[in-house]
Amino acid sequence: MQRPEAWPRPHPGEGAAAAQAGGPAPPARAGEPVGLRLQEPSLYTVKAVFILDNDGHRLLAKYYDDTFPSLKEQMAFEKNVFSKTSRTDSEIAFFGGMTIVYKSSIDLFLYVVGSSHENELMLMCVLTCLFESLNHVLRKNVEKHWLLENMDGAFLVLDEIVDGGVILESDPQQVIQKVLQSAKEQIKWSLLK
C-alpha cells in the first residue's frame, strides 16, 4: 500500500474538476477529519475583476472561470455584490462562497473576486495594484468619466496584472512600464502600415 504522501498530484485543471466529478482523491490519513484536509495550491487565484459605477452598473469586467458562465448570471452576481458592499466601509466581503475585496473611489467601485479559500492579502495586492496603476494611467482621476475615456488603457492595465486568473504582476510601477511599452509598440506598428 502506498503512503498518503506518495499519491500523485493532479495535473493542472484536474484538481477541483476531478473532485467535483467524483474523481479519485488520496485517502485521509488515519485520524484526520476529511473536512480539514488542505486543498492543492493553485496559481489560478482570481475568479473575476470588475468595476462598477456608483449606481451598480458595469463599466469593466473580466471573469476568469466558468463560475458565472452567462452574462445574465454575471450581472446578477455583480448586482448582489454591489448591494451588499456599497454601503459599508470595510474592504472585504464573503459572499456566495467567494472572497471579495473591494475599494471605492469617487464614483467607482473596484472589485477583485477569489474563491472562499483564497488568501485575502493576495487579492488585496491585486486590487491595490489595479487602483494605483489606473490612478497613474488616468492621471490621478480614478472616476467614471476618465475611465470611460481611457477604457483601452484600463483593459491593458488589467491584462498586465491578471491573465486567465493567474496573478502576473503586483507592482504598479512594473505594470505602468509594461503598458507604456505596449502603447509605444502599437503606435510603431500603426505608423508602419
PDB file of C-alpha atoms in Angstrom:
ATOM      1  CA  MET A   1       0.000   0.000   0.000  1.00  0.00           C
ATOM      2  CA  GLN A   2       1.246   3.487  -0.877  1.00  0.00           C
ATOM      3  CA  ARG A   3       1.872   6.088   1.769  1.00  0.00           C
ATOM      4  CA  PRO A   4      -0.528   9.070   1.556  1.00  0.00           C
ATOM      5  CA  GLU A   5       2.397  11.377   0.705  1.00  0.00           C
ATOM      6  CA  ALA A   6       3.156   9.268  -2.365  1.00  0.00           C
ATOM      7  CA  TRP A   7      -0.182   9.808  -4.101  1.00  0.00           C
ATOM      8  CA  PRO A   8       0.315  11.610  -7.394  1.00  0.00           C
ATOM      9  CA  ARG A   9      -0.786  15.204  -7.595  1.00  0.00           C
ATOM     10  CA  PRO A  10      -3.427  16.055 -10.190  1.00  0.00           C
ATOM     11  CA  HIS A  11      -2.416  17.666 -13.446  1.00  0.00           C
ATOM     12  CA  PRO A  12      -3.350  21.329 -13.980  1.00  0.00           C
ATOM     13  CA  GLY A  13      -7.085  21.676 -14.342  1.00  0.00           C
ATOM     14  CA  GLU A  14      -7.835  18.323 -12.771  1.00  0.00           C
ATOM     15  CA  GLY A  15      -7.759  19.240  -9.063  1.00  0.00           C
ATOM     16  CA  ALA A  16     -11.126  20.877  -8.490  1.00  0.00           C
ATOM     17  CA  ALA A  17     -12.716  19.380 -11.605  1.00  0.00           C
ATOM     18  CA  ALA A  18     -11.777  15.852 -10.600  1.00  0.00           C
ATOM     19  CA  ALA A  19     -13.034  16.405  -7.074  1.00  0.00           C
ATOM     20  CA  GLN A  20     -16.370  17.735  -8.326  1.00  0.00           C
ATOM     21  CA  ALA A  21     -16.708  14.916 -10.844  1.00  0.00           C
ATOM     22  CA  GLY A  22     -16.077  12.350  -8.151  1.00  0.00           C
ATOM     23  CA  GLY A  23     -12.575  11.547  -9.306  1.00  0.00           C
ATOM     24  CA  PRO A  24     -10.100   9.723  -7.113  1.00  0.00           C
ATOM     25  CA  ALA A  25      -8.720  11.604  -4.170  1.00  0.00           C
ATOM     26  CA  PRO A  26      -5.955  10.477  -1.855  1.00  0.00           C
ATOM     27  CA  PRO A  27      -7.317   8.804   1.257  1.00  0.00           C
ATOM     28  CA  ALA A  28      -7.396  10.710   4.536  1.00  0.00           C
ATOM     29  CA  ARG A  29      -4.645   9.939   6.984  1.00  0.00           C
ATOM     30  CA  ALA A  30      -5.568   7.888   9.988  1.00  0.00           C
ATOM     31  CA  GLY A  31      -7.425  10.062  12.492  1.00  0.00           C
ATOM     32  CA  GLU A  32      -7.570  13.068  10.134  1.00  0.00           C
ATOM     33  CA  PRO A  33     -11.031  14.550   9.664  1.00  0.00           C
ATOM     34  CA  VAL A  34     -11.860  14.690   5.969  1.00  0.00           C
ATOM     35  CA  GLY A  35     -13.106  18.308   6.118  1.00  0.00           C
ATOM     36  CA  LEU A  36      -9.784  19.633   7.450  1.00  0.00           C
ATOM     37  CA  ARG A  37      -7.615  18.485   4.566  1.00  0.00           C
ATOM     38  CA  LEU A  38      -5.711  21.203   2.748  1.00  0.00           C
ATOM     39  CA  GLN A  39      -6.512  21.918  -0.863  1.00  0.00           C
ATOM     40  CA  GLU A  40      -3.902  21.736  -3.561  1.00  0.00           C
ATOM     41  CA  PRO A  41      -2.207  25.088  -4.197  1.00  0.00           C
ATOM     42  CA  SER A  42      -3.097  26.738  -7.473  1.00  0.00           C
ATOM     43  CA  LEU A  43      -1.888  29.689  -9.493  1.00  0.00           C
ATOM     44  CA  TYR A  44      -5.483  30.421 -10.511  1.00  0.00           C
ATOM     45  CA  THR A  45      -6.295  32.777  -7.652  1.00  0.00           C
ATOM     46  CA  VAL A  46      -8.547  35.384  -9.262  1.00  0.00           C
ATOM     47  CA  LYS A  47     -12.040  34.436 -10.412  1.00  0.00           C
ATOM     48  CA  ALA A  48     -13.120  37.903 -11.565  1.00  0.00           C
ATOM     49  CA  VAL A  49     -12.275  41.578 -11.609  1.00  0.00           C
ATOM     50  CA  PHE A  50     -14.948  44.172 -12.220  1.00  0.00           C
ATOM     51  CA  ILE A  51     -15.533  47.894 -11.874  1.00  0.00           C
ATOM     52  CA  LEU A  52     -18.992  49.302 -11.242  1.00  0.00           C
ATOM     53  CA  ASP A  53     -20.233  52.880 -11.118  1.00  0.00           C
ATOM     54  CA  ASN A  54     -21.976  54.312  -8.068  1.00  0.00           C
ATOM     55  CA  ASP A  55     -25.324  53.033  -9.385  1.00  0.00           C
ATOM     56  CA  GLY A  56     -24.027  49.469  -9.631  1.00  0.00           C
ATOM     57  CA  HIS A  57     -23.761  49.404 -13.431  1.00  0.00           C
ATOM     58  CA  ARG A  58     -20.889  47.523 -15.036  1.00  0.00           C
ATOM     59  CA  LEU A  59     -18.114  49.578 -16.604  1.00  0.00           C
ATOM     60  CA  LEU A  60     -15.395  46.936 -16.918  1.00  0.00           C
ATOM     61  CA  ALA A  61     -15.473  43.230 -16.118  1.00  0.00           C
ATOM     62  CA  LYS A  62     -13.378  40.139 -16.717  1.00  0.00           C
ATOM     63  CA  TYR A  63     -14.311  36.672 -15.480  1.00  0.00           C
ATOM     64  CA  TYR A  64     -11.597  34.026 -15.496  1.00  0.00           C
ATOM     65  CA  ASP A  65     -13.521  30.810 -14.900  1.00  0.00           C
ATOM     66  CA  ASP A  66     -16.957  29.371 -15.528  1.00  0.00           C
ATOM     67  CA  THR A  67     -18.447  30.047 -12.081  1.00  0.00           C
ATOM     68  CA  PHE A  68     -20.775  32.512 -13.798  1.00  0.00           C
ATOM     69  CA  PRO A  69     -20.929  31.295 -17.411  1.00  0.00           C
ATOM     70  CA  SER A  70     -23.612  33.628 -18.781  1.00  0.00           C
ATOM     71  CA  LEU A  71     -23.804  37.392 -18.908  1.00  0.00           C
ATOM     72  CA  LYS A  72     -27.110  37.248 -17.032  1.00  0.00           C
ATOM     73  CA  GLU A  73     -25.517  35.331 -14.125  1.00  0.00           C
ATOM     74  CA  GLN A  74     -22.539  37.707 -14.059  1.00  0.00           C
ATOM     75  CA  MET A  75     -24.790  40.774 -13.941  1.00  0.00           C
ATOM     76  CA  ALA A  76     -26.921  39.240 -11.162  1.00  0.00           C
ATOM     77  CA  PHE A  77     -23.770  38.441  -9.155  1.00  0.00           C
ATOM     78  CA  GLU A  78     -22.437  41.982  -9.624  1.00  0.00           C
ATOM     79  CA  LYS A  79     -25.788  43.459  -8.570  1.00  0.00           C
ATOM     80  CA  ASN A  80     -25.866  41.323  -5.408  1.00  0.00           C
ATOM     81  CA  VAL A  81     -22.257  42.155  -4.551  1.00  0.00           C
ATOM     82  CA  PHE A  82     -22.868  45.854  -5.098  1.00  0.00           C
ATOM     83  CA  SER A  83     -25.996  45.877  -2.914  1.00  0.00           C
ATOM     84  CA  LYS A  84     -24.065  44.145  -0.124  1.00  0.00           C
ATOM     85  CA  THR A  85     -20.906  46.276  -0.310  1.00  0.00           C
ATOM     86  CA  SER A  86     -21.920  49.759  -1.472  1.00  0.00           C
ATOM     87  CA  ARG A  87     -22.993  50.997   1.957  1.00  0.00           C
ATOM     88  CA  THR A  88     -20.186  49.543   4.075  1.00  0.00           C
ATOM     89  CA  ASP A  89     -16.756  50.865   4.966  1.00  0.00           C
ATOM     90  CA  SER A  90     -14.974  47.525   5.072  1.00  0.00           C
ATOM     91  CA  GLU A  91     -12.646  46.240   2.343  1.00  0.00           C
ATOM     92  CA  ILE A  92     -13.529  42.561   2.291  1.00  0.00           C
ATOM     93  CA  ALA A  93     -16.706  40.523   1.993  1.00  0.00           C
ATOM     94  CA  PHE A  94     -17.562  36.850   1.887  1.00  0.00           C
ATOM     95  CA  PHE A  95     -20.493  36.302  -0.407  1.00  0.00           C
ATOM     96  CA  GLY A  96     -21.838  33.261  -2.239  1.00  0.00           C
ATOM     97  CA  GLY A  97     -18.816  31.113  -1.424  1.00  0.00           C
ATOM     98  CA  MET A  98     -16.446  33.820  -2.708  1.00  0.00           C
ATOM     99  CA  THR A  99     -13.894  36.109  -1.116  1.00  0.00           C
ATOM    100  CA  ILE A 100     -14.357  39.637  -2.431  1.00  0.00           C
ATOM    101  CA  VAL A 101     -12.035  42.567  -1.825  1.00  0.00           C
ATOM    102  CA  TYR A 102     -13.156  45.994  -2.939  1.00  0.00           C
ATOM    103  CA  LYS A 103     -12.377  49.682  -2.894  1.00  0.00           C
ATOM    104  CA  SER A 104     -14.408  52.771  -3.758  1.00  0.00           C
ATOM    105  CA  SER A 105     -13.075  55.893  -5.429  1.00  0.00           C
ATOM    106  CA  ILE A 106     -15.262  58.940  -6.062  1.00  0.00           C
ATOM    107  CA  ASP A 107     -17.955  57.313  -8.252  1.00  0.00           C
ATOM    108  CA  LEU A 108     -16.386  53.885  -8.883  1.00  0.00           C
ATOM    109  CA  PHE A 109     -16.287  50.565  -7.042  1.00  0.00           C
ATOM    110  CA  LEU A 110     -13.393  48.215  -7.886  1.00  0.00           C
ATOM    111  CA  TYR A 111     -13.787  44.506  -7.032  1.00  0.00           C
ATOM    112  CA  VAL A 112     -11.449  41.506  -7.094  1.00  0.00           C
ATOM    113  CA  VAL A 113     -13.089  38.112  -6.533  1.00  0.00           C
ATOM    114  CA  GLY A 114     -11.437  34.854  -5.455  1.00  0.00           C
ATOM    115  CA  SER A 115     -12.647  31.532  -4.119  1.00  0.00           C
ATOM    116  CA  SER A 116     -13.662  31.140  -0.471  1.00  0.00           C
ATOM    117  CA  HIS A 117     -10.291  29.627   0.499  1.00  0.00           C
ATOM    118  CA  GLU A 118      -8.210  32.274  -1.283  1.00  0.00           C
ATOM    119  CA  ASN A 119      -5.730  34.435   0.597  1.00  0.00           C
ATOM    120  CA  GLU A 120      -7.297  37.859   1.138  1.00  0.00           C
ATOM    121  CA  LEU A 121      -3.898  39.553   1.134  1.00  0.00           C
ATOM    122  CA  MET A 122      -3.117  38.248  -2.348  1.00  0.00           C
ATOM    123  CA  LEU A 123      -6.435  39.537  -3.637  1.00  0.00           C
ATOM    124  CA  MET A 124      -5.853  42.877  -1.896  1.00  0.00           C
ATOM    125  CA  CYS A 125      -2.432  43.159  -3.605  1.00  0.00           C
ATOM    126  CA  VAL A 126      -4.165  42.760  -6.971  1.00  0.00           C
ATOM    127  CA  LEU A 127      -6.769  45.384  -6.051  1.00  0.00           C
ATOM    128  CA  THR A 128      -4.136  47.849  -4.841  1.00  0.00           C
ATOM    129  CA  CYS A 129      -2.044  47.343  -7.957  1.00  0.00           C
ATOM    130  CA  LEU A 130      -5.109  47.830 -10.172  1.00  0.00           C
ATOM    131  CA  PHE A 131      -6.114  51.032  -8.376  1.00  0.00           C
ATOM    132  CA  GLU A 132      -2.625  52.562  -8.339  1.00  0.00           C
ATOM    133  CA  SER A 133      -1.989  51.654 -11.987  1.00  0.00           C
ATOM    134  CA  LEU A 134      -5.333  53.144 -13.044  1.00  0.00           C
ATOM    135  CA  ASN A 135      -4.538  56.184 -10.921  1.00  0.00           C
ATOM    136  CA  HIS A 136      -1.406  56.729 -12.988  1.00  0.00           C
ATOM    137  CA  VAL A 137      -2.950  55.926 -16.381  1.00  0.00           C
ATOM    138  CA  LEU A 138      -5.967  58.160 -15.673  1.00  0.00           C
ATOM    139  CA  ARG A 139      -3.702  60.957 -14.369  1.00  0.00           C
ATOM    140  CA  LYS A 140      -4.910  60.728 -10.771  1.00  0.00           C
ATOM    141  CA  ASN A 141      -8.575  60.919 -11.822  1.00  0.00           C
ATOM    142  CA  VAL A 142      -9.957  57.474 -10.992  1.00  0.00           C
ATOM    143  CA  GLU A 143     -13.558  58.312 -11.769  1.00  0.00           C
ATOM    144  CA  LYS A 144     -16.212  57.168 -14.216  1.00  0.00           C
ATOM    145  CA  HIS A 145     -15.737  59.848 -16.872  1.00  0.00           C
ATOM    146  CA  TRP A 146     -11.986  59.326 -17.180  1.00  0.00           C
ATOM    147  CA  LEU A 147     -12.286  55.549 -17.051  1.00  0.00           C
ATOM    148  CA  LEU A 148     -14.760  55.563 -19.944  1.00  0.00           C
ATOM    149  CA  GLU A 149     -12.485  57.907 -21.913  1.00  0.00           C
ATOM    150  CA  ASN A 150      -9.496  55.575 -21.398  1.00  0.00           C
ATOM    151  CA  MET A 151     -11.108  52.136 -21.432  1.00  0.00           C
ATOM    152  CA  ASP A 152      -8.406  50.661 -23.697  1.00  0.00           C
ATOM    153  CA  GLY A 153      -5.725  51.675 -21.185  1.00  0.00           C
ATOM    154  CA  ALA A 154      -7.784  50.218 -18.330  1.00  0.00           C
ATOM    155  CA  PHE A 155      -8.012  46.852 -20.099  1.00  0.00           C
ATOM    156  CA  LEU A 156      -4.262  46.935 -20.809  1.00  0.00           C
ATOM    157  CA  VAL A 157      -3.617  47.547 -17.107  1.00  0.00           C
ATOM    158  CA  LEU A 158      -5.888  44.676 -16.099  1.00  0.00           C
ATOM    159  CA  ASP A 159      -4.317  42.318 -18.642  1.00  0.00           C
ATOM    160  CA  GLU A 160      -0.839  43.093 -17.296  1.00  0.00           C
ATOM    161  CA  ILE A 161      -1.930  42.321 -13.719  1.00  0.00           C
ATOM    162  CA  VAL A 162      -4.055  39.168 -14.222  1.00  0.00           C
ATOM    163  CA  ASP A 163      -4.118  36.705 -17.110  1.00  0.00           C
ATOM    164  CA  GLY A 164      -6.579  33.822 -17.072  1.00  0.00           C
ATOM    165  CA  GLY A 165      -6.950  34.105 -13.290  1.00  0.00           C
ATOM    166  CA  VAL A 166      -3.183  33.973 -12.662  1.00  0.00           C
ATOM    167  CA  ILE A 167      -1.601  36.984 -10.991  1.00  0.00           C
ATOM    168  CA  LEU A 168       1.225  38.168 -13.237  1.00  0.00           C
ATOM    169  CA  GLU A 169       2.252  41.393 -11.546  1.00  0.00           C
ATOM    170  CA  SER A 170       1.516  43.208  -8.308  1.00  0.00           C
ATOM    171  CA  ASP A 171       3.901  46.157  -8.615  1.00  0.00           C
ATOM    172  CA  PRO A 172       2.131  49.183 -10.136  1.00  0.00           C
ATOM    173  CA  GLN A 173       5.375  50.668 -11.475  1.00  0.00           C
ATOM    174  CA  GLN A 174       6.085  47.489 -13.452  1.00  0.00           C
ATOM    175  CA  VAL A 175       2.520  47.454 -14.784  1.00  0.00           C
ATOM    176  CA  ILE A 176       2.739  51.076 -15.900  1.00  0.00           C
ATOM    177  CA  GLN A 177       6.088  50.433 -17.582  1.00  0.00           C
ATOM    178  CA  LYS A 178       4.642  47.446 -19.496  1.00  0.00           C
ATOM    179  CA  VAL A 179       1.531  49.396 -20.518  1.00  0.00           C
ATOM    180  CA  LEU A 180       3.643  52.286 -21.813  1.00  0.00           C
ATOM    181  CA  GLN A 181       5.878  49.864 -23.720  1.00  0.00           C
ATOM    182  CA  SER A 182       2.813  48.189 -25.226  1.00  0.00           C
ATOM    183  CA  ALA A 183       1.373  51.558 -26.248  1.00  0.00           C
ATOM    184  CA  LYS A 184       4.669  52.528 -27.919  1.00  0.00           C
ATOM    185  CA  GLU A 185       4.702  49.257 -29.869  1.00  0.00           C
ATOM    186  CA  GLN A 186       1.115  49.821 -31.043  1.00  0.00           C
ATOM    187  CA  ILE A 187       1.988  53.308 -32.279  1.00  0.00           C
ATOM    188  CA  LYS A 188       5.075  51.952 -34.053  1.00  0.00           C
ATOM    189  CA  TRP A 189       3.051  49.255 -35.856  1.00  0.00           C
ATOM    190  CA  SER A 190       0.315  51.705 -36.844  1.00  0.00           C
ATOM    191  CA  LEU A 191       2.929  54.011 -38.427  1.00  0.00           C
ATOM    192  CA  LEU A 192       4.424  51.123 -40.412  1.00  0.00           C
ATOM    193  CA  LYS A 193       1.099  50.223 -42.006  1.00  0.00           C
TER     194      LYS A 193
END
